């Protein structure tokens, strides 16, 4: 099977697997739910970052150093290293693309949203579609079959078609 047929097969499989349709994806960012209904979670940022209130866009923290704290709901909002009174959602955005965010033991790129809902928290990862596709395909395709460059090309092809 030549590389063109293989690329088309992978793109078609990825599109059908994730239910992506051309009219359903308006930007190159996707949001993936990480969890919901947790009592709390260890959240670590491995580099410089900013924390925002996504409800109104207010910057709450700017840090140039990595941080690791247990995040949990309080009666007044959320706590992650410090209390955020009357703030029931947080957005952690890394300053650099290389910086990762570890949520409940799993490392993610992009942004992480945290929400308090009825005394528990939920988390969502927002990342570029290319990164999402490459990450997902790499877990399903053995490294010895397709190189990293080929995965990047497939991700670009999928984004172009979507």
XYZ file of C-alpha atoms in Angstrom:
162
model
C 0.000 0.000 0.000
C 1.551 3.326 -0.980
C 1.841 6.308 1.363
C -0.936 8.288 -0.379
C -3.474 5.501 0.123
C -2.255 5.009 3.683
C -2.649 8.745 4.405
C -6.170 8.821 2.998
C -7.089 5.718 4.995
C -5.783 7.226 8.245
C -7.491 10.576 7.634
C -10.787 8.918 6.802
C -10.525 6.675 9.841
C -9.666 9.591 12.114
C -12.556 11.689 10.791
C -15.068 8.895 11.250
C -13.603 7.883 14.617
C -13.925 11.370 16.080
C -17.135 12.294 14.278
C -15.623 15.408 12.768
C -17.560 17.060 9.994
C -16.506 20.027 7.891
C -19.278 22.248 9.220
C -18.785 21.257 12.870
C -15.192 22.496 13.212
C -14.959 26.262 12.916
C -11.456 26.792 14.318
C -8.258 24.870 14.712
C -8.725 24.472 18.478
C -10.539 21.536 20.054
C -11.714 20.994 23.627
C -11.476 17.569 25.222
C -13.085 16.756 28.565
C -10.459 15.300 30.899
C -12.744 14.471 33.810
C -15.796 15.588 35.746
C -17.176 15.053 39.243
C -13.747 14.826 40.917
C -13.299 15.916 44.529
C -9.985 17.461 43.474
C -6.894 16.851 41.357
C -3.178 17.534 41.445
C -2.416 20.177 38.801
C 1.181 20.964 37.847
C 2.392 23.514 35.297
C 5.920 22.804 34.045
C 6.913 26.355 33.161
C 5.663 29.950 33.112
C 1.891 30.419 32.950
C -1.091 32.708 33.511
C -4.340 31.969 35.317
C -7.554 33.624 34.114
C -11.211 33.674 35.039
C -12.704 32.457 31.720
C -16.075 33.945 32.639
C -14.827 37.526 32.296
C -11.232 37.179 31.014
C -9.643 38.670 34.142
C -6.010 37.665 34.708
C -5.736 36.318 38.253
C -2.100 35.160 38.392
C 1.048 35.440 36.314
C 3.910 33.118 37.259
C 7.339 32.670 35.737
C 8.036 29.568 37.815
C 6.568 26.056 37.582
C 3.839 25.275 40.132
C 2.217 22.156 41.512
C -0.833 22.282 43.789
C -3.885 20.220 44.577
C -6.971 21.921 43.105
C -10.300 21.500 44.833
C -13.651 23.245 45.265
C -14.397 25.387 48.310
C -17.671 26.896 49.438
C -16.518 30.234 47.981
C -14.915 29.101 44.705
C -11.784 27.158 43.766
C -8.447 26.680 45.500
C -5.174 25.998 43.677
C -2.241 27.113 45.796
C -4.357 30.050 46.891
C -8.059 30.634 47.224
C -9.997 32.277 44.420
C -13.114 33.665 46.149
C -16.206 33.946 43.951
C -14.310 32.319 41.058
C -15.870 28.994 40.067
C -13.833 28.406 36.925
C -10.133 28.798 36.129
C -8.163 28.801 32.896
C -4.483 27.895 33.105
C -2.601 28.982 29.986
C 1.071 28.170 29.478
C 3.300 30.995 28.228
C 5.135 28.749 25.748
C 3.945 25.967 23.473
C 6.555 23.613 24.965
C 5.185 24.066 28.502
C 2.944 21.233 29.606
C 0.225 20.982 32.227
C -0.071 17.794 34.277
C -3.644 17.121 35.386
C -4.348 14.135 37.645
C -1.114 12.464 36.532
C -1.476 12.940 32.759
C 0.549 15.506 30.817
C -1.209 17.832 28.351
C -0.254 20.641 26.004
C -2.433 23.665 25.397
C -4.760 25.244 27.940
C -6.582 23.654 30.862
C -9.999 24.796 32.076
C -11.316 23.822 35.507
C -14.927 24.206 36.617
C -16.622 23.809 39.970
C -20.043 22.255 39.592
C -22.107 21.261 42.639
C -19.159 20.729 44.961
C -16.915 18.852 42.526
C -14.584 19.869 39.724
C -14.302 19.083 36.047
C -11.450 19.727 33.627
C -11.194 20.403 29.889
C -8.050 20.563 27.736
C -8.062 23.013 24.808
C -5.381 22.389 22.206
C -4.705 22.838 18.490
C -6.415 20.288 16.249
C -3.034 19.257 14.792
C -1.686 18.385 18.255
C -4.862 16.498 19.139
C -4.766 14.436 15.943
C -1.036 13.692 16.244
C -1.444 12.634 19.862
C -4.443 10.448 19.108
C -2.963 8.847 15.994
C 0.335 8.153 17.757
C -1.491 6.055 20.354
C -3.108 3.926 17.628
C -0.266 3.633 15.112
C 2.980 1.895 16.088
C 6.043 4.150 15.822
C 7.868 1.673 13.602
C 5.108 1.924 10.956
C 4.796 5.713 10.682
C 7.409 8.340 11.564
C 6.735 11.529 13.525
C 7.008 13.516 10.278
C 4.328 11.333 8.697
C 2.033 11.863 11.710
C 2.524 15.622 11.416
C 1.688 15.454 7.706
C -1.445 13.407 8.440
C -2.530 15.921 11.055
C -2.103 18.781 8.576
C -3.977 16.846 5.891
C -6.830 16.128 8.290
C -7.045 19.765 9.373
C -7.081 20.848 5.721
C -9.915 18.449 4.917
C -11.890 19.354 8.027
